[in-house]
mmCIF file of C-alpha atoms in Angstrom:
data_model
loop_
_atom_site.group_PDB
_atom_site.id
_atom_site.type_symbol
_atom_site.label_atom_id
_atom_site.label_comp_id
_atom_site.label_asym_id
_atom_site.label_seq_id
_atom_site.Cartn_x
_atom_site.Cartn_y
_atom_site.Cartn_z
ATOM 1 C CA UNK A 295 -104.133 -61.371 126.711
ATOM 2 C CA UNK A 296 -101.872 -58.599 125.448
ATOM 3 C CA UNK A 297 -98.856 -60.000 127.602
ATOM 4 C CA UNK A 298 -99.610 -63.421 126.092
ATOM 5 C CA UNK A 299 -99.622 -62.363 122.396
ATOM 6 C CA UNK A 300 -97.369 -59.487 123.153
ATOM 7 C CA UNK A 301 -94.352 -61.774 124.543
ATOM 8 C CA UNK A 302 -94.965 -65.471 124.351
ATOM 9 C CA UNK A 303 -96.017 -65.490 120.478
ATOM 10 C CA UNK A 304 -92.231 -63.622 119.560
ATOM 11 C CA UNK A 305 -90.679 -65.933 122.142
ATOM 12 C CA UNK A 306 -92.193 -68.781 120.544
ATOM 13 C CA UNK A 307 -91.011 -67.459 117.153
ATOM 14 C CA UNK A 308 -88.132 -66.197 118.008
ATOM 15 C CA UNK A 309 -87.235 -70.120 119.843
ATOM 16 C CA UNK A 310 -88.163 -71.580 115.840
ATOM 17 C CA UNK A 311 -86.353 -69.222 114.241
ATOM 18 C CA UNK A 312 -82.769 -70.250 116.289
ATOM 19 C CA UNK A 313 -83.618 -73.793 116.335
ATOM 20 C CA UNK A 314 -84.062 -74.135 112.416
ATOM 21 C CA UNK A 315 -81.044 -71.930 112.160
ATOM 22 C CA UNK A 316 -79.278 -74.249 114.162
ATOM 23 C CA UNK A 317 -80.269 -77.087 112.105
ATOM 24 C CA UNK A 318 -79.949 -75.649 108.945
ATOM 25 C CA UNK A 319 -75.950 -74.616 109.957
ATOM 26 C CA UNK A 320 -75.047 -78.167 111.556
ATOM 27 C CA UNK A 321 -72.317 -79.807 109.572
ATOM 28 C CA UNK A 322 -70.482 -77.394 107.137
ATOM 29 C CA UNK A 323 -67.662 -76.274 110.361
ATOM 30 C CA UNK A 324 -68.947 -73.435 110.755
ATOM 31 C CA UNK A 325 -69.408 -71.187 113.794
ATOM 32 C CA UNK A 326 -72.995 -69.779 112.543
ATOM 33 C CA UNK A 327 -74.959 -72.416 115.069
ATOM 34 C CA UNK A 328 -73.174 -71.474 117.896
ATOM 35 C CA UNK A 329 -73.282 -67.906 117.810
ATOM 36 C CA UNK A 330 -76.988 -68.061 116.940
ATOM 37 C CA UNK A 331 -77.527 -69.891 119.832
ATOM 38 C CA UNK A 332 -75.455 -67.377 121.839
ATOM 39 C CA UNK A 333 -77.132 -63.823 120.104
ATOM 40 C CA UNK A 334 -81.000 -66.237 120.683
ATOM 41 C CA UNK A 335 -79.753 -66.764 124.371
ATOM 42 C CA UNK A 336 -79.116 -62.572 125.427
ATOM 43 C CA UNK A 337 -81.973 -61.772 122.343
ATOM 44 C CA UNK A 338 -85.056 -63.676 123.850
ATOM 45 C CA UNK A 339 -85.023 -62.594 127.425
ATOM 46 C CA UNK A 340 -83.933 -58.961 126.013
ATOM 47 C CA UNK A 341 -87.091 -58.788 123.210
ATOM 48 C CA UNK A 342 -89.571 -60.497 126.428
ATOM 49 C CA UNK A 343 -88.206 -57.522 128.620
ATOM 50 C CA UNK A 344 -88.786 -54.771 126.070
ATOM 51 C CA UNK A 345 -91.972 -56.021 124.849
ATOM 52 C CA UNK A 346 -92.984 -56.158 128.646
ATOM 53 C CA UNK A 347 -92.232 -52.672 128.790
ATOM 54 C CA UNK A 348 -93.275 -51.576 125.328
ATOM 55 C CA UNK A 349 -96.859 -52.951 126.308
ATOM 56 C CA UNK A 350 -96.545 -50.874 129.720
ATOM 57 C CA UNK A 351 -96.013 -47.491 128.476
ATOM 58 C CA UNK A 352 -97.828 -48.223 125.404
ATOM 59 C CA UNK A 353 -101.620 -47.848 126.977
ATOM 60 C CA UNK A 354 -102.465 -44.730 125.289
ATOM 61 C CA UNK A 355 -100.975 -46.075 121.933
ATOM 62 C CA UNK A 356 -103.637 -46.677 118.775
ATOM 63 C CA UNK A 357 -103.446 -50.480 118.261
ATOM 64 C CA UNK A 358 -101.847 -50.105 114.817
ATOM 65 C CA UNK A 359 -98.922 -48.040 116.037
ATOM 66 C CA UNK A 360 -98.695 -50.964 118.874
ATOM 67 C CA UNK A 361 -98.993 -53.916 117.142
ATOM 68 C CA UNK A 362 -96.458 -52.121 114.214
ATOM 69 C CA UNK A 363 -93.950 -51.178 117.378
ATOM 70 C CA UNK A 364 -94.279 -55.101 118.749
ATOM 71 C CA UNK A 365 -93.829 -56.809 115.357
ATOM 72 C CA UNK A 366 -90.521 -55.069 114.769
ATOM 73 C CA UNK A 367 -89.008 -55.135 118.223
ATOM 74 C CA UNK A 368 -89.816 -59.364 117.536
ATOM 75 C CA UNK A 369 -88.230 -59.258 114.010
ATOM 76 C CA UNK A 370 -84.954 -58.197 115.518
ATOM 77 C CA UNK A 371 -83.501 -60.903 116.312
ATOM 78 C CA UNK A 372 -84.542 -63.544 113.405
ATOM 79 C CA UNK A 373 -83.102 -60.834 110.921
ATOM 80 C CA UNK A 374 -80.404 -60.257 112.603
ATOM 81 C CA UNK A 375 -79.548 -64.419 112.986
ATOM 82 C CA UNK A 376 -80.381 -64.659 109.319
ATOM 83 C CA UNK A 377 -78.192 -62.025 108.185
ATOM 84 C CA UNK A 378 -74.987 -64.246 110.233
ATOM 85 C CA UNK A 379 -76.402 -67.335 108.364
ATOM 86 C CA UNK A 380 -76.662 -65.462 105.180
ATOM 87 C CA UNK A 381 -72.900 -64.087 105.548
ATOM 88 C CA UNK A 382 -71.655 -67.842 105.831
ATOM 89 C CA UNK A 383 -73.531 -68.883 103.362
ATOM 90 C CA UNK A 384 -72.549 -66.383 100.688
ATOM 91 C CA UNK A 385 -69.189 -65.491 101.317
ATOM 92 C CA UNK A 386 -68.047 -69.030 102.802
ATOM 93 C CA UNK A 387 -66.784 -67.912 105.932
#
């Protein structure tokens, strides 16, 4: 249950994240869908790997520090495709 909730709920997220970025960017010329798609395409199987091996070494772990450590490592990559939609957005790249 931990590997379910621990990988497939941020890959899930992560996968809704790109795609409404996607969506939201289609149409104004701009780059920002493709290179979402590109950072969602190395960012998804890199967050699935280290939450795999966050959940591994994280046995000992009190389950707020682990849940707290999983959350962020999944909030990565959203923020970080935000922040590239934001940057269009605002300055009109």
């Amino acid at each position: 249950m931990r590997y379910l909730f621990g990988i497939g709920a941020p890959l899930i997220f992560q996968a809704a994240v790109t795609w409404l970025i996607i969506l939201a960017s289609r149409g104004n010329g701009s780059f920002v869908g493709l290179g979402v798609m590109l950072a969602g395409l190395v960012g998804m199987p890199l967050t699935a790997l280290s939450s795999f091996l966050l959940i591994r070494a994280a046995q000992c772990w009190s389950a707020q520090r682990y849940y707290l450590s999983l959350a962020l490592l999944a909030l990565l990559l959203p923020l970080a495709q935000l922040a590239l939609w934001l940057l269009v957005v605002v300055f009109e790249l």
